[in-house]
Short mmCIF file of C-alpha atoms in Angstrom, two decimals:
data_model
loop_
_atom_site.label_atom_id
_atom_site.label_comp_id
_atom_site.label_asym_id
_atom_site.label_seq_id
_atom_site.Cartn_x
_atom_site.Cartn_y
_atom_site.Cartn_z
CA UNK A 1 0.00 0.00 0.00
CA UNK A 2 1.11 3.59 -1.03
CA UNK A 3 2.38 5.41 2.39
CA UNK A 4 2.01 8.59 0.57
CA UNK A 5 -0.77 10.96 1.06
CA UNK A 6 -3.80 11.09 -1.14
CA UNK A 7 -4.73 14.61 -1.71
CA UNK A 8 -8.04 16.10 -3.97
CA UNK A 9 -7.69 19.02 -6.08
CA UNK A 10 -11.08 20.31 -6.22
CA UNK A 11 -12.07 20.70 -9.36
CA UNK A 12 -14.32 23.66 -10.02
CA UNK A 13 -13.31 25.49 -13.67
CA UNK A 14 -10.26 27.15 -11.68
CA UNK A 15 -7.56 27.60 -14.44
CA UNK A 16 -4.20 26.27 -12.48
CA UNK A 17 -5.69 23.18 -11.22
CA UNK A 18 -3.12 21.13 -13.38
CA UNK A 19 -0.31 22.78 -12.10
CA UNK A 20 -1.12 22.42 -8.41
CA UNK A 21 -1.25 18.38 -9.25
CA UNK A 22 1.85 18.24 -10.85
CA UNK A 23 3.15 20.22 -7.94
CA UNK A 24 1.76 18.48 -5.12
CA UNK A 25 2.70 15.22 -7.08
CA UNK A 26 6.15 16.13 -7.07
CA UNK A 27 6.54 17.03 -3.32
CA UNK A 28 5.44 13.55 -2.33
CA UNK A 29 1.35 13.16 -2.84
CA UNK A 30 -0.47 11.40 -4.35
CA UNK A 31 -3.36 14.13 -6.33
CA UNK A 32 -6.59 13.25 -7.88
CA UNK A 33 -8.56 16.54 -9.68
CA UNK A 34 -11.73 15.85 -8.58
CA UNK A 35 -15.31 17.85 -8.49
CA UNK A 36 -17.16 14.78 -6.59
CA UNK A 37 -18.13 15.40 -2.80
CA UNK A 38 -16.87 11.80 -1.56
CA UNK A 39 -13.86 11.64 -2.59
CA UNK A 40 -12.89 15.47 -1.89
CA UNK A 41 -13.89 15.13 1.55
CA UNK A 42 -12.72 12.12 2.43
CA UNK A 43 -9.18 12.35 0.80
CA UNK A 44 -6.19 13.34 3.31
CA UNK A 45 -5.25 16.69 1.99
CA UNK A 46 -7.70 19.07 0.12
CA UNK A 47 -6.63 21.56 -1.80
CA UNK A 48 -8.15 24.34 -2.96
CA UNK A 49 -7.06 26.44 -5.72
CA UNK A 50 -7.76 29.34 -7.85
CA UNK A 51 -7.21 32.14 -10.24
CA UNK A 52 -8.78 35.03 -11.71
CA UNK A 53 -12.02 37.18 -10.30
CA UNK A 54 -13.21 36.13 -6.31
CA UNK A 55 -17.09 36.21 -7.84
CA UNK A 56 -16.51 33.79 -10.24
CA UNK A 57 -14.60 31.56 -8.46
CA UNK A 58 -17.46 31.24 -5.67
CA UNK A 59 -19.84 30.36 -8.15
CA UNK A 60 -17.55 27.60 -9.23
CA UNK A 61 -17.07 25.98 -5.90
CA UNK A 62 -20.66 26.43 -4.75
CA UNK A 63 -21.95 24.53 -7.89
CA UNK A 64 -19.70 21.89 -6.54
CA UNK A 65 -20.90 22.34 -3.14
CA UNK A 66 -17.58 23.18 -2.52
CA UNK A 67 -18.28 25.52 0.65
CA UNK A 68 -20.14 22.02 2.30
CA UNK A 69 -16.37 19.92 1.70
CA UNK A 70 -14.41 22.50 3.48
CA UNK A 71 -17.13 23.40 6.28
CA UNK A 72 -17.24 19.38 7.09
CA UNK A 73 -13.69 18.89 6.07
CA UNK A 74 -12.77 21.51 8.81
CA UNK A 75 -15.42 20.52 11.61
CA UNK A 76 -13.76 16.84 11.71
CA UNK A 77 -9.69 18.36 11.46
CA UNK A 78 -8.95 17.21 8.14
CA UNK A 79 -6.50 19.40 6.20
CA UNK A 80 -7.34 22.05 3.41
CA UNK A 81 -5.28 24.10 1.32
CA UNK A 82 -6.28 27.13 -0.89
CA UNK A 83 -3.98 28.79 -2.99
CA UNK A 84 -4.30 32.16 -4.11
CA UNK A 85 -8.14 32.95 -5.22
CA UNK A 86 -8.56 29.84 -3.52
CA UNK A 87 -6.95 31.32 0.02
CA UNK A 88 -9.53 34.27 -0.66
CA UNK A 89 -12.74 32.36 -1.17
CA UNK A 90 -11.93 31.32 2.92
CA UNK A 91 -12.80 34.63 3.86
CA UNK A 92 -16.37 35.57 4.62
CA UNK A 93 -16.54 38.25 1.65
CA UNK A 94 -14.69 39.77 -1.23
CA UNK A 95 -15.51 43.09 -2.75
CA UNK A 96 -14.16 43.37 -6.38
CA UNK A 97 -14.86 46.52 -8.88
CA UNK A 98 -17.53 47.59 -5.76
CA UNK A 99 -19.12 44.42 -5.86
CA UNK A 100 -20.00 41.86 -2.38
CA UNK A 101 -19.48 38.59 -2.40
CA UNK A 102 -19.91 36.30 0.27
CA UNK A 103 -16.88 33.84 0.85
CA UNK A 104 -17.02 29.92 2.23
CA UNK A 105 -16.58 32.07 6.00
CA UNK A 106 -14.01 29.33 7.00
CA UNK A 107 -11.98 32.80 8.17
CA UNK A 108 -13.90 36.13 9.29
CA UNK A 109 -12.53 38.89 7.11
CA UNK A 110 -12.83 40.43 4.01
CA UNK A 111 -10.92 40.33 1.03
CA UNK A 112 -10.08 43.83 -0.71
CA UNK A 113 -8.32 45.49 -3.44
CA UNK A 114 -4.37 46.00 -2.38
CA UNK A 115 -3.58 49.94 -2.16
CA UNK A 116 -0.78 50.09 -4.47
CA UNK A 117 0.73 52.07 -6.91
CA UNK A 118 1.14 49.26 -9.89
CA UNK A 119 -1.78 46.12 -9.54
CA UNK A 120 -1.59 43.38 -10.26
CA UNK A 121 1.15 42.62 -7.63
CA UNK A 122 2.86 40.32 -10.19
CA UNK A 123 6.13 38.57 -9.57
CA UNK A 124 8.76 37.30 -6.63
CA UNK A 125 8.66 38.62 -3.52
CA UNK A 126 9.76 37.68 0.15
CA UNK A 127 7.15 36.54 2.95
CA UNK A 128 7.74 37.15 6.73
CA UNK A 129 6.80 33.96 8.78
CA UNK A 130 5.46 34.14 12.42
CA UNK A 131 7.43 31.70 15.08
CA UNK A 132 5.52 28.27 14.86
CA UNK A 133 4.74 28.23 11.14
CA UNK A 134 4.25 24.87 9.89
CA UNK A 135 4.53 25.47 6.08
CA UNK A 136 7.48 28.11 6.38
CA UNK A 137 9.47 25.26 8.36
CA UNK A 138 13.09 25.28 7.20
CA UNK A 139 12.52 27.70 4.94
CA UNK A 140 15.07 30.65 4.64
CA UNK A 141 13.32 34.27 5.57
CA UNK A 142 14.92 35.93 2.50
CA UNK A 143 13.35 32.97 0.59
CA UNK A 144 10.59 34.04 -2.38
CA UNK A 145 7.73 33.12 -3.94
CA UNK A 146 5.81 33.90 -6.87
CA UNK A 147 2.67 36.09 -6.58
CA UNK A 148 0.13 37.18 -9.31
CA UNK A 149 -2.59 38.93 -7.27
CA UNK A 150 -5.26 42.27 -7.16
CA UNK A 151 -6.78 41.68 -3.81
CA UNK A 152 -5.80 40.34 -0.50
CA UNK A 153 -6.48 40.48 3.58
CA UNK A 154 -5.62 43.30 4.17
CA UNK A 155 -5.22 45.24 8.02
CA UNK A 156 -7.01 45.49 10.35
CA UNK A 157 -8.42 41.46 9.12
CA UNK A 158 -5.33 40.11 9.04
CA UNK A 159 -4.35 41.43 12.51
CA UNK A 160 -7.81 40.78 13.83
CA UNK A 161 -7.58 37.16 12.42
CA UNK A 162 -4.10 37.29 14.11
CA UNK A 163 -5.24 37.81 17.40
CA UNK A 164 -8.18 35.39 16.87
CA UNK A 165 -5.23 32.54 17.21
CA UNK A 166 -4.13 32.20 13.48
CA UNK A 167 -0.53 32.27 12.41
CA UNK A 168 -0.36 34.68 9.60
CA UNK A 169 2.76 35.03 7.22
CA UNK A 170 2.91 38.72 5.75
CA UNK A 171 4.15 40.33 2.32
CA UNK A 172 4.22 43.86 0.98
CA UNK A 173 3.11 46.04 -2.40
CA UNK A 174 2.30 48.70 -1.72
CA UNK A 175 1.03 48.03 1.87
CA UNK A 176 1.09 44.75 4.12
CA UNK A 177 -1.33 42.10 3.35
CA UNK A 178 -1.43 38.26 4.62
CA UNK A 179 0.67 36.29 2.29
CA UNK A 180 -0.15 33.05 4.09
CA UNK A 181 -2.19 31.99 7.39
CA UNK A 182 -2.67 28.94 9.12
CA UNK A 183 -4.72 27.56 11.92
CA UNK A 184 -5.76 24.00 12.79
CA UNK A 185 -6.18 22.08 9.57
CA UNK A 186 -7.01 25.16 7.49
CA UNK A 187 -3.87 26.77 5.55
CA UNK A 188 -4.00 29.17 2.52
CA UNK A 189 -0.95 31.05 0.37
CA UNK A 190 -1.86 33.78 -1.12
CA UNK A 191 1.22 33.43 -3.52
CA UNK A 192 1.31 30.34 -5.88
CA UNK A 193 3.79 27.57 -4.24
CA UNK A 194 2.77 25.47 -7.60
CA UNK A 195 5.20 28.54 -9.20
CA UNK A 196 7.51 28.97 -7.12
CA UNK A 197 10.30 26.49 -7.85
CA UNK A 198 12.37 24.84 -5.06
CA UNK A 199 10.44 26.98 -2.05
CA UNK A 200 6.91 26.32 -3.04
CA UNK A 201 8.34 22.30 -3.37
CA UNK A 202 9.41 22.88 0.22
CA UNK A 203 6.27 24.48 1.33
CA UNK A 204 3.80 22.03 -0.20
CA UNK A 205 6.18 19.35 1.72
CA UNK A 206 5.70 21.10 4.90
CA UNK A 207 1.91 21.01 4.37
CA UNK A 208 2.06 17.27 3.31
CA UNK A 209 3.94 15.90 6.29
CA UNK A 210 0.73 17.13 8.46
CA UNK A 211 -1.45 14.86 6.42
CA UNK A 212 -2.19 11.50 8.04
#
């Protein structure tokens, strides 16, 4: 029998879901893209990811019944992931071009436009790491990752969802915003680990080894 972990890539029209599987593949899992409820939830790893507008994106995952996986997913400890879009859609809203739209609520906060001189924040950049991180273990604080992003947590919901008992990993354009936060089984990068070379391999590792 396989001792590697079997992770689900949830499959709902989000354009990098390829790339996450080969990524996740190559760090040690072993990935089925999937849209069906059974074997999403009951995998060992979930991962969410996601690209392009937060709307959209929710309308994908709740014609999946995406938002049910990752509420029961969560209430019985079993891992999820999101990745980018996919780490936004956690949050209870996002407001794009003036427009509300309620998240999955796995996190309180709302996601919002960055206020920055040049959008989309697109490219490498470095990510500070709280003490305790699980997914930044071993990984050099100079270290960078590859980030292709409008919107984010911004403060005060990342510092609220700090002090709320989840470990959030910052970045800057422009202003700080939550590159990364983790709490229990839930864990989201706002950056794309699937294109960041050697450090996302590491990362996606890290996130791996607390699959069971």
């Amino acid at each position: 029998m396989s001792q590697r972990p079997r992770v689900a890539v949830l499959d709902y029209g989000s354009g990098n879901i390829r790339s996450a599987q080969r990524a996740l593949q190559r760090a040690g899992a072993d990935t089925e893209v999937t849209a069906d409820f059974g074997a999403a939830l009951n995998a060992d790893g979930l991962v969410v990811p996601g690209v392009g507008a937060f709307a959209a994106c929710m309308a994908g995952i709740l014609a999946v019944r995406g938002d049910q996986i990752i509420d029961r997913r969560l209430a019985g400890s079993r891992p999820v992931l999101g990745i980018c879009v996919g780490m936004q859609v956690l949050f209870a809203a996002g407001v794009e071009h003036g427009v509300w739209t309620d998240g999955c609520g796995a996190w309180p906060g709302t996601v919002e436009r960055l206020d920055a001189g040049v959008l989309p924040h697109m490219g490498w950049n470095t990510v500070t790491a709280p003490p305790g991180s699980v997914l930044f273990a071993g990984i050099a604080p100079d270290t960078r990752f590859y980030f292709v992003h409008s919107y984010a947590l911004r403060s005060p919901g990342a510092d609220q969802l700090a002090a709320a008992g989840a470990l959030i990993s910052w970045a800057e354009h422009g202003e700080p915003f939550a590159a990364a936060a983790e709490q229990g089984a839930l864990a989201a990068t706002q950056f794309h680990p699937e294109k960041s070379g050697d450090a996302g391999a590491a990362l996606l590792a890290n996130w791996l080894g607390t699959l069971s």
